[in-house]
CSV table of C-alpha atoms and ligand atoms in Angstrom, one decimal:
chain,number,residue,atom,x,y,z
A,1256,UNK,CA,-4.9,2.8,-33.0
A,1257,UNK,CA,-7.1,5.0,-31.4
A,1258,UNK,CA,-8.3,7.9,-32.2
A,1259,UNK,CA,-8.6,11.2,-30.1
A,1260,UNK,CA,-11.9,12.5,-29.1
A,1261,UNK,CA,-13.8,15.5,-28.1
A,1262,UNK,CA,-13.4,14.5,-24.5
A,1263,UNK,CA,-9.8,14.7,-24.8
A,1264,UNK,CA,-9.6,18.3,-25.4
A,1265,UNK,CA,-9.0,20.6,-22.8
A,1266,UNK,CA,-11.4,23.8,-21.9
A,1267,UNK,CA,-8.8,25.6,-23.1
A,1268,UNK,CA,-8.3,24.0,-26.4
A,1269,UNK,CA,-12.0,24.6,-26.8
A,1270,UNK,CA,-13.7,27.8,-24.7
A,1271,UNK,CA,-14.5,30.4,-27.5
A,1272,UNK,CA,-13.4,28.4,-30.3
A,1273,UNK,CA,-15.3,27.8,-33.5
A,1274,UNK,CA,-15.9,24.2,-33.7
A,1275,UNK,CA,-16.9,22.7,-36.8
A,1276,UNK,CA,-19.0,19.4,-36.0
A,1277,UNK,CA,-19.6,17.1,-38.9
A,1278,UNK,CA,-22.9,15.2,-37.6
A,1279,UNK,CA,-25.4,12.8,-39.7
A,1280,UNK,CA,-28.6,14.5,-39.8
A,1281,UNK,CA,-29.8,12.6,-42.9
A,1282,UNK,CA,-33.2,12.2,-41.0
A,1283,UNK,CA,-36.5,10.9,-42.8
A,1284,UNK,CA,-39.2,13.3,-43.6
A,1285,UNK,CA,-43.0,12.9,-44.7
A,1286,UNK,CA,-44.2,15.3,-47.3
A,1287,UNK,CA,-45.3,18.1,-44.9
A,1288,UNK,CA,-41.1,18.1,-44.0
A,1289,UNK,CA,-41.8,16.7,-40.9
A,1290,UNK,CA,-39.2,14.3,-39.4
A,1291,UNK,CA,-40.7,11.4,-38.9
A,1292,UNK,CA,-37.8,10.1,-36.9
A,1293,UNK,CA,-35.3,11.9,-35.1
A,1294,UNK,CA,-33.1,9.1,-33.9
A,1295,UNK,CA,-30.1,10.7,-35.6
A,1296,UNK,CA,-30.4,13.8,-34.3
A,1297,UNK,CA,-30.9,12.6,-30.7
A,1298,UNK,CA,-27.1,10.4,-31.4
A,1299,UNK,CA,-25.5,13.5,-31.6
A,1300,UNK,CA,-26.6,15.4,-28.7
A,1301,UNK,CA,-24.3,14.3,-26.1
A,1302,UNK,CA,-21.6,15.8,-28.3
A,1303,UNK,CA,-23.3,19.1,-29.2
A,1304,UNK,CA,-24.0,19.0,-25.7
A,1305,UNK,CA,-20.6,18.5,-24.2
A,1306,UNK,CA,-19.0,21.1,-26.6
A,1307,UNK,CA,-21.6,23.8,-25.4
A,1308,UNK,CA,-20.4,22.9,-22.0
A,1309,UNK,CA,-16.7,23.8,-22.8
A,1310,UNK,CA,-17.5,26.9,-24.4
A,1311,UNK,CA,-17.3,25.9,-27.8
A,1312,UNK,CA,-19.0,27.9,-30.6
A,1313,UNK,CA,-20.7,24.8,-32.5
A,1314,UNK,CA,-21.1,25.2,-36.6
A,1315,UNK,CA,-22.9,21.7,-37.2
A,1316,UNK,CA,-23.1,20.5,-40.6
A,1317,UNK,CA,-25.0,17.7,-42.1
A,1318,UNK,CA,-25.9,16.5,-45.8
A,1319,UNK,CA,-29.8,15.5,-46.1
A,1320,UNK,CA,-30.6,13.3,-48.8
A,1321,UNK,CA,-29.1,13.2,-52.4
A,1322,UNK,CA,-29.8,16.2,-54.2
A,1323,UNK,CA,-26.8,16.0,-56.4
A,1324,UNK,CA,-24.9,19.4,-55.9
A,1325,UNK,CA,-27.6,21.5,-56.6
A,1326,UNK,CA,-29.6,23.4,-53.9
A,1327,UNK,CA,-33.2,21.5,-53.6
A,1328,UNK,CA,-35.9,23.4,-51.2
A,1329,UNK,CA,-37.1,19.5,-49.9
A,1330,UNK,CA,-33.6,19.0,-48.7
A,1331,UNK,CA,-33.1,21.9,-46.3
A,1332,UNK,CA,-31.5,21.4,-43.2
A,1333,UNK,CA,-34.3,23.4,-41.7
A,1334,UNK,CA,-36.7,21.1,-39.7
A,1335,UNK,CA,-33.5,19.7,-38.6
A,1336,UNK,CA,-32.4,23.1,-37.0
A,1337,UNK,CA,-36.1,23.0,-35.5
A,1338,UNK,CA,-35.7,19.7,-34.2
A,1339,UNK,CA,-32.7,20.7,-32.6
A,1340,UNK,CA,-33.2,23.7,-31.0
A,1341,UNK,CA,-36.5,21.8,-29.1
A,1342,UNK,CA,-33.9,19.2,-28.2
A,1343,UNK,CA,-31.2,21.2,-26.5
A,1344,UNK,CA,-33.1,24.1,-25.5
A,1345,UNK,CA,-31.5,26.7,-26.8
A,1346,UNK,CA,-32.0,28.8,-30.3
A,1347,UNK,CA,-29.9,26.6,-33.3
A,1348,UNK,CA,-29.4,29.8,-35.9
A,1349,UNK,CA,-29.7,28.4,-39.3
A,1350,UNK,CA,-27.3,28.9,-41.8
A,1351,UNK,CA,-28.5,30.0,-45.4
A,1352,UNK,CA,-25.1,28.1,-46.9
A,1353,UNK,CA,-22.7,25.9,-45.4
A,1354,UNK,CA,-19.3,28.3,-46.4
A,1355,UNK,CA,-18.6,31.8,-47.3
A,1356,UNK,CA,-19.8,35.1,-46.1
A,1357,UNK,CA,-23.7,33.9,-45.1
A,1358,UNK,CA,-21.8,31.5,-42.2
A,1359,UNK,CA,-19.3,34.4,-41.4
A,1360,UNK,CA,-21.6,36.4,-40.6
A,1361,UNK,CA,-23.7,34.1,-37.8
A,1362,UNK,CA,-20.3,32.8,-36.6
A,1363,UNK,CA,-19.3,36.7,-36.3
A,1364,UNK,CA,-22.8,36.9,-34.0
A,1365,UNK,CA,-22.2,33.6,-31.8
A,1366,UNK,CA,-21.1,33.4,-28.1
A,1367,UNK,CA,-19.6,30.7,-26.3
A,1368,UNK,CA,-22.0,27.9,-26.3
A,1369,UNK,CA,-23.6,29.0,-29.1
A,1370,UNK,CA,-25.3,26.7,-31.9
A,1371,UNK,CA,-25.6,27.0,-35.8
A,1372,UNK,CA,-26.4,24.6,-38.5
A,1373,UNK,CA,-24.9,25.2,-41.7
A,1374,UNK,CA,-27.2,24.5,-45.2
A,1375,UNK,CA,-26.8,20.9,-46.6
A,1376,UNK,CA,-23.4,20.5,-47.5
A,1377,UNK,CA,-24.4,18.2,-50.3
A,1378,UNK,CA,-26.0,21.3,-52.3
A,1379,UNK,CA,-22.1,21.8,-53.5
A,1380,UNK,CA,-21.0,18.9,-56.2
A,1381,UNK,CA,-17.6,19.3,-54.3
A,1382,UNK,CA,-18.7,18.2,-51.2
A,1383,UNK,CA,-18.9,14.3,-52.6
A,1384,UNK,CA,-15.8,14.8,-54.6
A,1385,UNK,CA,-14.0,15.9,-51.8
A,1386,UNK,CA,-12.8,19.0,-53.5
A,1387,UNK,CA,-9.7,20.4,-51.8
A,1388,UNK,CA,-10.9,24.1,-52.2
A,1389,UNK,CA,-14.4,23.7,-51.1
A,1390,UNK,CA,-12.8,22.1,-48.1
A,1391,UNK,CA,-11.0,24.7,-47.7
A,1392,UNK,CA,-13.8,26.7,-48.0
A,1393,UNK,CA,-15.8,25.0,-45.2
A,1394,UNK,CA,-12.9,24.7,-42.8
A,1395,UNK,CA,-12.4,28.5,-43.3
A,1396,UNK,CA,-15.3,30.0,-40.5
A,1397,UNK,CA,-13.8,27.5,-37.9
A,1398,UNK,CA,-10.5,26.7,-35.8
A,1399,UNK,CA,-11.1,23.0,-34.9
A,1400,UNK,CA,-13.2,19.8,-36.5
A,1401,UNK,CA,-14.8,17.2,-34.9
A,1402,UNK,CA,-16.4,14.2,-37.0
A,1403,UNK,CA,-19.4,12.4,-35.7
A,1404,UNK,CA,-21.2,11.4,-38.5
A,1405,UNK,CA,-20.7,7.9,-38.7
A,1406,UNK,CA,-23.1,6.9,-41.0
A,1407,UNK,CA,-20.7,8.6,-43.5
A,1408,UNK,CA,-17.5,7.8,-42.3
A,1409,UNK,CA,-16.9,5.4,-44.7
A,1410,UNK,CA,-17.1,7.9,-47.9
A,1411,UNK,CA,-14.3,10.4,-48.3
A,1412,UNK,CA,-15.8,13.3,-48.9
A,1413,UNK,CA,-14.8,17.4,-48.0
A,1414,UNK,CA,-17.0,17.5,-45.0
A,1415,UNK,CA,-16.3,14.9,-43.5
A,1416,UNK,CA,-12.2,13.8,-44.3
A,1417,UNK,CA,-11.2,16.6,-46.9
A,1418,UNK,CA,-11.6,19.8,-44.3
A,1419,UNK,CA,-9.4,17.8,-41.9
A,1420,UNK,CA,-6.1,19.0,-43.6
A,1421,UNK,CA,-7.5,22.1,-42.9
A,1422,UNK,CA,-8.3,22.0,-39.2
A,1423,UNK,CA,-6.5,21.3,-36.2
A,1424,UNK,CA,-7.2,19.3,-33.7
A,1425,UNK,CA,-9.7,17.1,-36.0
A,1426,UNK,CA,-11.0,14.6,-33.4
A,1427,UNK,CA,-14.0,12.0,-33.0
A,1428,UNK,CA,-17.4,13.0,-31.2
A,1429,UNK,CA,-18.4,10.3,-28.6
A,1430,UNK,CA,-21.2,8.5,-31.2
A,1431,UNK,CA,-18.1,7.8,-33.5
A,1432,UNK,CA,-16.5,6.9,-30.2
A,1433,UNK,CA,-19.1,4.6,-29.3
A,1434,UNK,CA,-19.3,3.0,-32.6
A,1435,UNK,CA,-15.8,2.1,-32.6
A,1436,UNK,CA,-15.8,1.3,-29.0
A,1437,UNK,CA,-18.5,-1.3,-30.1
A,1438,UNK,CA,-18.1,-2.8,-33.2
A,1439,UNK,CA,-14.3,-2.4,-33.7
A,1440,UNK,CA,-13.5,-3.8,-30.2
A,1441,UNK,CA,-15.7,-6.8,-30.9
A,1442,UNK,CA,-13.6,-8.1,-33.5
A,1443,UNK,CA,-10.0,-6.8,-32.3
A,1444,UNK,CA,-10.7,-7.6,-28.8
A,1445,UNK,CA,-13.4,-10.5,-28.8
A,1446,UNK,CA,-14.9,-11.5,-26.1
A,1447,UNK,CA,-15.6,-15.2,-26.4
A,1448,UNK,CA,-17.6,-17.3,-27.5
A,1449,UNK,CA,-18.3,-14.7,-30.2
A,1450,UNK,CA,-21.0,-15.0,-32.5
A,1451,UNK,CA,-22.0,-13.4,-35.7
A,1452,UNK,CA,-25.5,-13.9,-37.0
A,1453,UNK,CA,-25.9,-12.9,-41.3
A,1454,UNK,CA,-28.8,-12.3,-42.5
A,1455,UNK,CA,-30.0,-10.2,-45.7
A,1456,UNK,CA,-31.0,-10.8,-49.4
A,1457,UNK,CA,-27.6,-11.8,-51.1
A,1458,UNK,CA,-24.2,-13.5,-50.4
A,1459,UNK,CA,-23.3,-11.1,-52.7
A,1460,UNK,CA,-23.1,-7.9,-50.3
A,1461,UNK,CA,-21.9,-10.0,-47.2
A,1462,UNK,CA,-19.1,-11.9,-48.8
A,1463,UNK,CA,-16.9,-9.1,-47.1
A,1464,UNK,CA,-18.0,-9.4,-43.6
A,1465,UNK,CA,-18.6,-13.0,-44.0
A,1466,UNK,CA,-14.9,-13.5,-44.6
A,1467,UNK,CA,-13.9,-11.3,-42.1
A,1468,UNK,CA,-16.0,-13.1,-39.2
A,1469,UNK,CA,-15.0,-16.4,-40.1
A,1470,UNK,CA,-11.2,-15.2,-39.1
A,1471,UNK,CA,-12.7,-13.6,-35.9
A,1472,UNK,CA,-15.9,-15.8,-34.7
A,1473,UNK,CA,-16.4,-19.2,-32.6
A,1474,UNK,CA,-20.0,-19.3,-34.0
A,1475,UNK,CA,-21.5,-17.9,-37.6
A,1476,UNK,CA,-25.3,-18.2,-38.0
A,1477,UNK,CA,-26.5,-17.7,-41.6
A,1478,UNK,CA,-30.3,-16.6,-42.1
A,1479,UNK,CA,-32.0,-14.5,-45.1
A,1480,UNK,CA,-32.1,-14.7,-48.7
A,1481,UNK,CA,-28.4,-15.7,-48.4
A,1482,UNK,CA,-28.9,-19.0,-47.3
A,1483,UNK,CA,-30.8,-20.6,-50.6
A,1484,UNK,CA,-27.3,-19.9,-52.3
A,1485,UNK,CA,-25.6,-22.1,-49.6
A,1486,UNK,CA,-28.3,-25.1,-50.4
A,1487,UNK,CA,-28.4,-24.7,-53.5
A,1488,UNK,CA,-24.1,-25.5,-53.6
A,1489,UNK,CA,-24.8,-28.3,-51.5
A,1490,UNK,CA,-27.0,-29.7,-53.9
A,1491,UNK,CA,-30.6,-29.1,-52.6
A,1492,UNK,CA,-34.0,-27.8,-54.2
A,1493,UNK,CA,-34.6,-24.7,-53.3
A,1494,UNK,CA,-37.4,-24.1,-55.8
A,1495,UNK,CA,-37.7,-20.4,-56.6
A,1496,UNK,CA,-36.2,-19.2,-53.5
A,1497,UNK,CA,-33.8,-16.4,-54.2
A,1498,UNK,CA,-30.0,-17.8,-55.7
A,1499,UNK,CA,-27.3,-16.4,-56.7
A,1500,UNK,CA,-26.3,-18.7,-59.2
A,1501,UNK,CA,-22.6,-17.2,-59.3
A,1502,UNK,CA,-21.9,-17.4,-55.8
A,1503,UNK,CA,-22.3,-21.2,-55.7
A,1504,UNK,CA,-18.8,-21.4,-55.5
A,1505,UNK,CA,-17.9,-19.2,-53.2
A,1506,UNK,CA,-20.7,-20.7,-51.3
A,1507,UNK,CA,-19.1,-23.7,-50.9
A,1508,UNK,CA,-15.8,-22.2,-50.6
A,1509,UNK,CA,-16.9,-20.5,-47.3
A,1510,UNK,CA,-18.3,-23.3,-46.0
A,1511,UNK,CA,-14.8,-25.2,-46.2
A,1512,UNK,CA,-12.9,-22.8,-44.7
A,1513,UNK,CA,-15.7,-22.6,-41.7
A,1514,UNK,CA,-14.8,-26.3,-41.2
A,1515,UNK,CA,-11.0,-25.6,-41.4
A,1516,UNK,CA,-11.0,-22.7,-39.3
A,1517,UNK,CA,-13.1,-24.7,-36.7
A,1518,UNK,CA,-15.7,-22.3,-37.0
A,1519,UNK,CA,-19.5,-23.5,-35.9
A,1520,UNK,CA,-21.3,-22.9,-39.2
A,1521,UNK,CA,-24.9,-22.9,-38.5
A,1522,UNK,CA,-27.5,-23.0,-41.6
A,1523,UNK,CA,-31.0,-23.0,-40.3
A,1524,UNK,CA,-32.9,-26.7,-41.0
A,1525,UNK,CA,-36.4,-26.0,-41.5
A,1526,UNK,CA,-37.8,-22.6,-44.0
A,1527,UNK,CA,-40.9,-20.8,-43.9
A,1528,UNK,CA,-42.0,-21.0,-47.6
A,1529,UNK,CA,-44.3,-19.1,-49.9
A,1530,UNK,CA,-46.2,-19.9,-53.2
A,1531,UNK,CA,-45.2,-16.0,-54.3
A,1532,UNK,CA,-43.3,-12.7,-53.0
A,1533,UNK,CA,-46.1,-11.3,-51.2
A,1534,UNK,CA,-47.3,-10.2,-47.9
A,1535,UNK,CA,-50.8,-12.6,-48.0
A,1536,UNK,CA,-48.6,-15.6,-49.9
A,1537,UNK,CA,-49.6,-19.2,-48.6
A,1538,UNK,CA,-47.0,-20.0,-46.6
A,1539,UNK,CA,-45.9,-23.4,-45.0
A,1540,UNK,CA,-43.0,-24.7,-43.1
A,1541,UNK,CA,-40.8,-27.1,-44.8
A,1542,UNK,CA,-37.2,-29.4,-43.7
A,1543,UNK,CA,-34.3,-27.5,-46.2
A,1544,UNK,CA,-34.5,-30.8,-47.8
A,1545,UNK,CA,-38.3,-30.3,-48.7
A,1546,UNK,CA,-38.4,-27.2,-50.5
A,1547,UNK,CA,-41.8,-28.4,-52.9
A,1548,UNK,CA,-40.7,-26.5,-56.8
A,1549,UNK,CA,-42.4,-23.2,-57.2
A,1550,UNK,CA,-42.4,-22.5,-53.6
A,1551,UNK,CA,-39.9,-19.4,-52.1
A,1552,UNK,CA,-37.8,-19.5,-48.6
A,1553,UNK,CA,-39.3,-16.6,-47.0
A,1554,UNK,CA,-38.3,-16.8,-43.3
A,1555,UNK,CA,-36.0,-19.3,-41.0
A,1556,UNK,CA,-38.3,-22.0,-39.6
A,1557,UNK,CA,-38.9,-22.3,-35.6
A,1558,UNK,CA,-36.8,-25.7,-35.6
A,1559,UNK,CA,-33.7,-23.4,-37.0
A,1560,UNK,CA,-34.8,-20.8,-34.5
A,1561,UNK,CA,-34.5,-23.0,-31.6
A,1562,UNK,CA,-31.0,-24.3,-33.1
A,1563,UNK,CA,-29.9,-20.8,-32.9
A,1564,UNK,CA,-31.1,-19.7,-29.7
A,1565,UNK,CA,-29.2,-22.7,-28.1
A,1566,UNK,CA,-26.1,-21.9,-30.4
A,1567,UNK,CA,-26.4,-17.8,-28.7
A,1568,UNK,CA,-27.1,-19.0,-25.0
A,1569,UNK,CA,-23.4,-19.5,-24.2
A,1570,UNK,CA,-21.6,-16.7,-25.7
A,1571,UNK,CA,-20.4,-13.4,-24.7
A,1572,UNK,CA,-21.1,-11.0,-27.5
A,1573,UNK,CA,-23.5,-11.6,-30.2
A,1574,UNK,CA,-22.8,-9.0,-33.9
A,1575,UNK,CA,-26.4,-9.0,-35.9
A,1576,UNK,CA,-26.3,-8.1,-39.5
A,1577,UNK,CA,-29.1,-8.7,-41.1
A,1578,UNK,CA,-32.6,-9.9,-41.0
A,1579,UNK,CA,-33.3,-13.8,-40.8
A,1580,UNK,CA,-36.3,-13.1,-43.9
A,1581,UNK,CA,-38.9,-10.6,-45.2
A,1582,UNK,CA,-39.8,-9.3,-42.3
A,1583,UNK,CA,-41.7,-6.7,-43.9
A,1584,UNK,CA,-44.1,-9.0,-44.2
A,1585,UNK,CA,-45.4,-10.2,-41.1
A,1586,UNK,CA,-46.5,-14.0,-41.9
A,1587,UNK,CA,-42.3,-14.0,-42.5
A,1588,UNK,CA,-41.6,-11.9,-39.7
A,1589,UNK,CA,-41.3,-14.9,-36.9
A,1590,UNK,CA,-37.7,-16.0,-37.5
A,1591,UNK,CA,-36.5,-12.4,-37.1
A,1592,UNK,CA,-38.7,-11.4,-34.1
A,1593,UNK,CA,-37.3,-14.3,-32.5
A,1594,UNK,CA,-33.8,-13.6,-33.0
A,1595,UNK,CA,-34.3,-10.1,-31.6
A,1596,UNK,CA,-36.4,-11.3,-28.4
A,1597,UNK,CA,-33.5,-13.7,-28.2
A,1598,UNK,CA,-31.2,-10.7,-28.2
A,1599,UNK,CA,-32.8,-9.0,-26.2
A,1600,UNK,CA,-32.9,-11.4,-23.0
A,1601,UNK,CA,-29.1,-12.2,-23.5
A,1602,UNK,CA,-28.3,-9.0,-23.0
A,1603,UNK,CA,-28.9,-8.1,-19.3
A,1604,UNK,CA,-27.6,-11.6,-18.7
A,1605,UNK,CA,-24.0,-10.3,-19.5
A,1606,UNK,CA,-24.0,-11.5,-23.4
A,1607,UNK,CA,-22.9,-7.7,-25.8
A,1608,UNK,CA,-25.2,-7.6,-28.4
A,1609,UNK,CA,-24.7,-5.6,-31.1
A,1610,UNK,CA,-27.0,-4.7,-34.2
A,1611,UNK,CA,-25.5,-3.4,-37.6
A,1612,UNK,CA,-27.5,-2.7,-40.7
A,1613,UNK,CA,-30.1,-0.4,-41.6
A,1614,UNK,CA,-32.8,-3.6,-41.9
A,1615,UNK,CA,-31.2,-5.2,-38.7
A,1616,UNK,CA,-32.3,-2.0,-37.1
A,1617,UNK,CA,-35.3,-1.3,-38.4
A,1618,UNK,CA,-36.2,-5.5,-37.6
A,1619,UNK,CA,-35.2,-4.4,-33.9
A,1620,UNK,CA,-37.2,-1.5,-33.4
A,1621,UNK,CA,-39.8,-2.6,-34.9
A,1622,UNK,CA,-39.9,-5.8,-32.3
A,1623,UNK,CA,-39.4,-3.0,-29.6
A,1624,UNK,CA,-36.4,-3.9,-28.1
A,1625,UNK,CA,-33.7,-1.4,-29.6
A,1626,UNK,CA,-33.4,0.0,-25.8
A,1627,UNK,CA,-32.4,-3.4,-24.8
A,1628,UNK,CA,-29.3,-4.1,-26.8
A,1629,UNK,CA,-25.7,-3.2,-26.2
A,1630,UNK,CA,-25.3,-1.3,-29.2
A,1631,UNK,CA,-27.5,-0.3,-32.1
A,1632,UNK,CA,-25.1,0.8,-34.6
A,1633,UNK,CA,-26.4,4.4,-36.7
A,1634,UNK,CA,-24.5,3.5,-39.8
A,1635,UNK,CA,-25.6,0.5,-41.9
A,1636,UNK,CA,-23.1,0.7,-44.4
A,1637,UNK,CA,-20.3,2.4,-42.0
A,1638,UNK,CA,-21.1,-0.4,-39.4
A,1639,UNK,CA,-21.0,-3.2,-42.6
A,1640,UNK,CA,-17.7,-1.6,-44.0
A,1641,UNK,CA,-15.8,-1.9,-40.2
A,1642,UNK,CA,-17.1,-5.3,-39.8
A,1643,UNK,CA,-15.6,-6.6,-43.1
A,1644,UNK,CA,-11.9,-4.7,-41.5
A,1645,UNK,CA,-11.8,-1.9,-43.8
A,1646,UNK,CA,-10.4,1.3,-43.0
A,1647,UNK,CA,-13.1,4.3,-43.0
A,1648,UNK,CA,-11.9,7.4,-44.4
A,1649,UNK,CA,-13.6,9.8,-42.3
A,1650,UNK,CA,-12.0,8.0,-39.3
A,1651,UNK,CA,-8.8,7.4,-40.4
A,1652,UNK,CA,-8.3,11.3,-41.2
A,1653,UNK,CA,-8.6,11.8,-37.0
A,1654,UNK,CA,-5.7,12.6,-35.0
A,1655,UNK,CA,-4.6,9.8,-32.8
A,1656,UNK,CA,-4.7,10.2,-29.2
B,167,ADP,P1,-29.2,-4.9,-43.4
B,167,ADP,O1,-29.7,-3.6,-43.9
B,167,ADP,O2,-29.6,-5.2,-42.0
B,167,ADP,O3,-27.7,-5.0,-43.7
B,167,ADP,P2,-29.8,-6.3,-45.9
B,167,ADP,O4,-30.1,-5.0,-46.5
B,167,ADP,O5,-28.7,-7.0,-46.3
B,167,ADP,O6,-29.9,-6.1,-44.3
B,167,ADP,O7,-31.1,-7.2,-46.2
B,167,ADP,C1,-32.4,-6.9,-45.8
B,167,ADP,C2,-33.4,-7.4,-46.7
B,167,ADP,O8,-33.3,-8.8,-46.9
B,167,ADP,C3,-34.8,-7.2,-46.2
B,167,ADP,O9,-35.4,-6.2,-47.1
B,167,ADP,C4,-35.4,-8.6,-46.3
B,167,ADP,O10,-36.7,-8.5,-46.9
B,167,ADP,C5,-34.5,-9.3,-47.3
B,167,ADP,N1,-34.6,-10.7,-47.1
B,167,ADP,C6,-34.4,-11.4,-46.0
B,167,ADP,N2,-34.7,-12.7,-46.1
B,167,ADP,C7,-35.0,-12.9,-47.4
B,167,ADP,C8,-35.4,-14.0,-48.2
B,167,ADP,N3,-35.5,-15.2,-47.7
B,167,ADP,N4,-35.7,-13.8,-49.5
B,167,ADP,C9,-35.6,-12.6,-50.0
B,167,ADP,N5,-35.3,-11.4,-49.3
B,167,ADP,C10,-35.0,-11.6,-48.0
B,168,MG,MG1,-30.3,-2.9,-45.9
């Protein structure tokens, strides 16, 4: 069902109200506390912005890193409020907590339009174990909630499902909007043929989404660590390429119900192997049936790219989770450049493309064609968890429209 949003409430439900705005600010920082990419920031503007428009007074809240319920001094939400402020424009006050009398007192000072950041809410132990009081607590300095963090929507925690019994409306910002406009819609509404290409280290965390797309998908493209496990249950040598040697089963096990399900399983056919797990490695490219002992599958091979490039040409939304190998490294960087260049001219050709995962991301920018996609998803796990049909708790908690 869907979910009301922040561009369903009237000027009325919103002028001079205290909104409370659950964003994702968990931004990366060097060691000087500069942030060294803003990206996160930048996703939540257009809700920040739109609630300024209305009138709102904005109390934005944001956990940064993991300091465990104590108050850490590297883990301000500082910079952030620095960041901001350059980005809209307009002075962002900084909270020096995120409840109680030191956020009364800047929300007592606010106009309409107005913006504050409250302190990292993860300096309270309760935030993470979504303590009914402290939600309390946080929804206490404001009279509506809007969640657009969707990087943690998928943990229920005070900020960001607990202060919902607190607050009403409690509505999605347009990022969490877009997400689920997205990456829900391509797997309850597919447009076909649909294809979903897996990449990563281990069966083990995509078993989820793997299941899940094989009910949905015309076309599943396996790539990554991931696929040494499949060989390996077929019965080839994958010398000392990474396995899970519990997962054999269940290796095989997908594959069948692929083939019942009349689901194009494609495994790539050639590897990019290396004599050790290292950037400088010798590297050669072998048939899956030629994997020489003591060699590691480090990267698809270009006969498996050009397999999967004609496998994407036809279909009308592509979902990428997943890198196709270490593309950290650059001599194994090939198979998942070309994936993303392959992407990347589907795209204005009418093909959704959409790119989940914090890797998958990271492999895109890195290539230089983020801007090009459909959608680039902000929330690895978030995105992974609503892929594999589970229900996000910091979504679910939302008033339907
Ligand atoms: P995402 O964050 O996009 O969901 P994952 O976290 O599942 O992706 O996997 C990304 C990691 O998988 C990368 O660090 C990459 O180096 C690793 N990987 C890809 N292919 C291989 C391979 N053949 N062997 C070992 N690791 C691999
Ligand atoms: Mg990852």
């Amino acid at each position: 069902m869907a979910k009301k949003t922040v561009a369903n409430l009237t000027d009325a439900e919103v002028a001079g109200k205290r909104v409370l705005v659950r964003a994702d600010f968990n931004v990366p920082q060097d060691d000087q506390g500069t942030i060294t990419d803003d990206t996160r920031i930048r996703a939540a503007l257009p809700t920040i912005q739109m609630l300024m428009d209305k009138g709102a007074k904005v109390l934005l809240s944001s956990h940064m890193g993991r300091p465990k319920g104590k108050v850490n001094e590297t883990m301000r939400l500082t910079p952030v409020a620095t960041r901001l402020s350059e980005l809209l424009g307009k002075p962002v006050t900084m909270c020096s907590d995120c409840i109680g009398d030191a956020v009364a007192n800047v929300v007592a000072g606010m106009g309409n339009g107005d913006v504050a950041l409250l302190e990292n809410v993860r300096f309270y132990a309760e935030e993470e174990a979504n303590d009914p009081a402290f939600a309390e607590k946080l929804a206490a300095n404001a009279d509506l909630y809007v969640n657009d963090a969707f990087g943690t929507a998928h943990r229920a925690h005070a900020s960001t499902e607990g202060v919902t019994k607190y607050l009403s409306p409690s509505v999605a910002g347009l990022l969490i909007e877009k997400e689920l406009d997205y990456l829900q819609n391509a797997i309850d509404n597919p447009q076909r043929p649909l294809a979903a290409i897996i990449g990563g280290s281990k069966v083990s965390s995509k078993i989820g989404v793997i299941e899940t797309l094989l009910e949905k998908c015309d076309k599943l493209l396996i790539g990554g660590g991931m696929v040494f496990t499949f060989y390996k249950a077929r019965g080839l040598n994958v010398g000392k390429s990474l396995v899970e040697e519990d997962k054999l089963e269940l290796a095989k096990s997908l594959e069948a119900a692929a083939k019942e399900k009349g689901v194009e399983l494609l495994l790539p056919t050639d590897v990019i192997v290396a004599d050790n797990f290292a950037p400088d490695a010798n590297a050669q490219t072998v048939s899956v049936e030629n994997i020489p002992d003591g060699w590691m599958g480090l990267d698809i091979g270009p006969d498996s790219v050009k397999t999967f490039q004609a496998a994407l040409a036809d279909c009308k939304c592509v979902i990428w989770n997943g890198p196709m190998g270490v593309f950290e490294f650059d001599k194994f960087a090939a198979g998942t450049e070309a994936i993303a260049h392959t992407l990347a001219e589907l795209t204005p050709k009418g093909t959704v493309t959409i790119i989940g995962g914090g890797d998958s991301v990271a492999a895109v920018e890195k290539v230089g064609v983020a801007e090009t996609m459909s959608h680039i998803s902000t929330g690895g796990g978030a995105s992974l968890e609503l892929l594999e049909g589970k229900v996000l708790p910091g979504i679910a908690a939302l008033d339907e429209a």
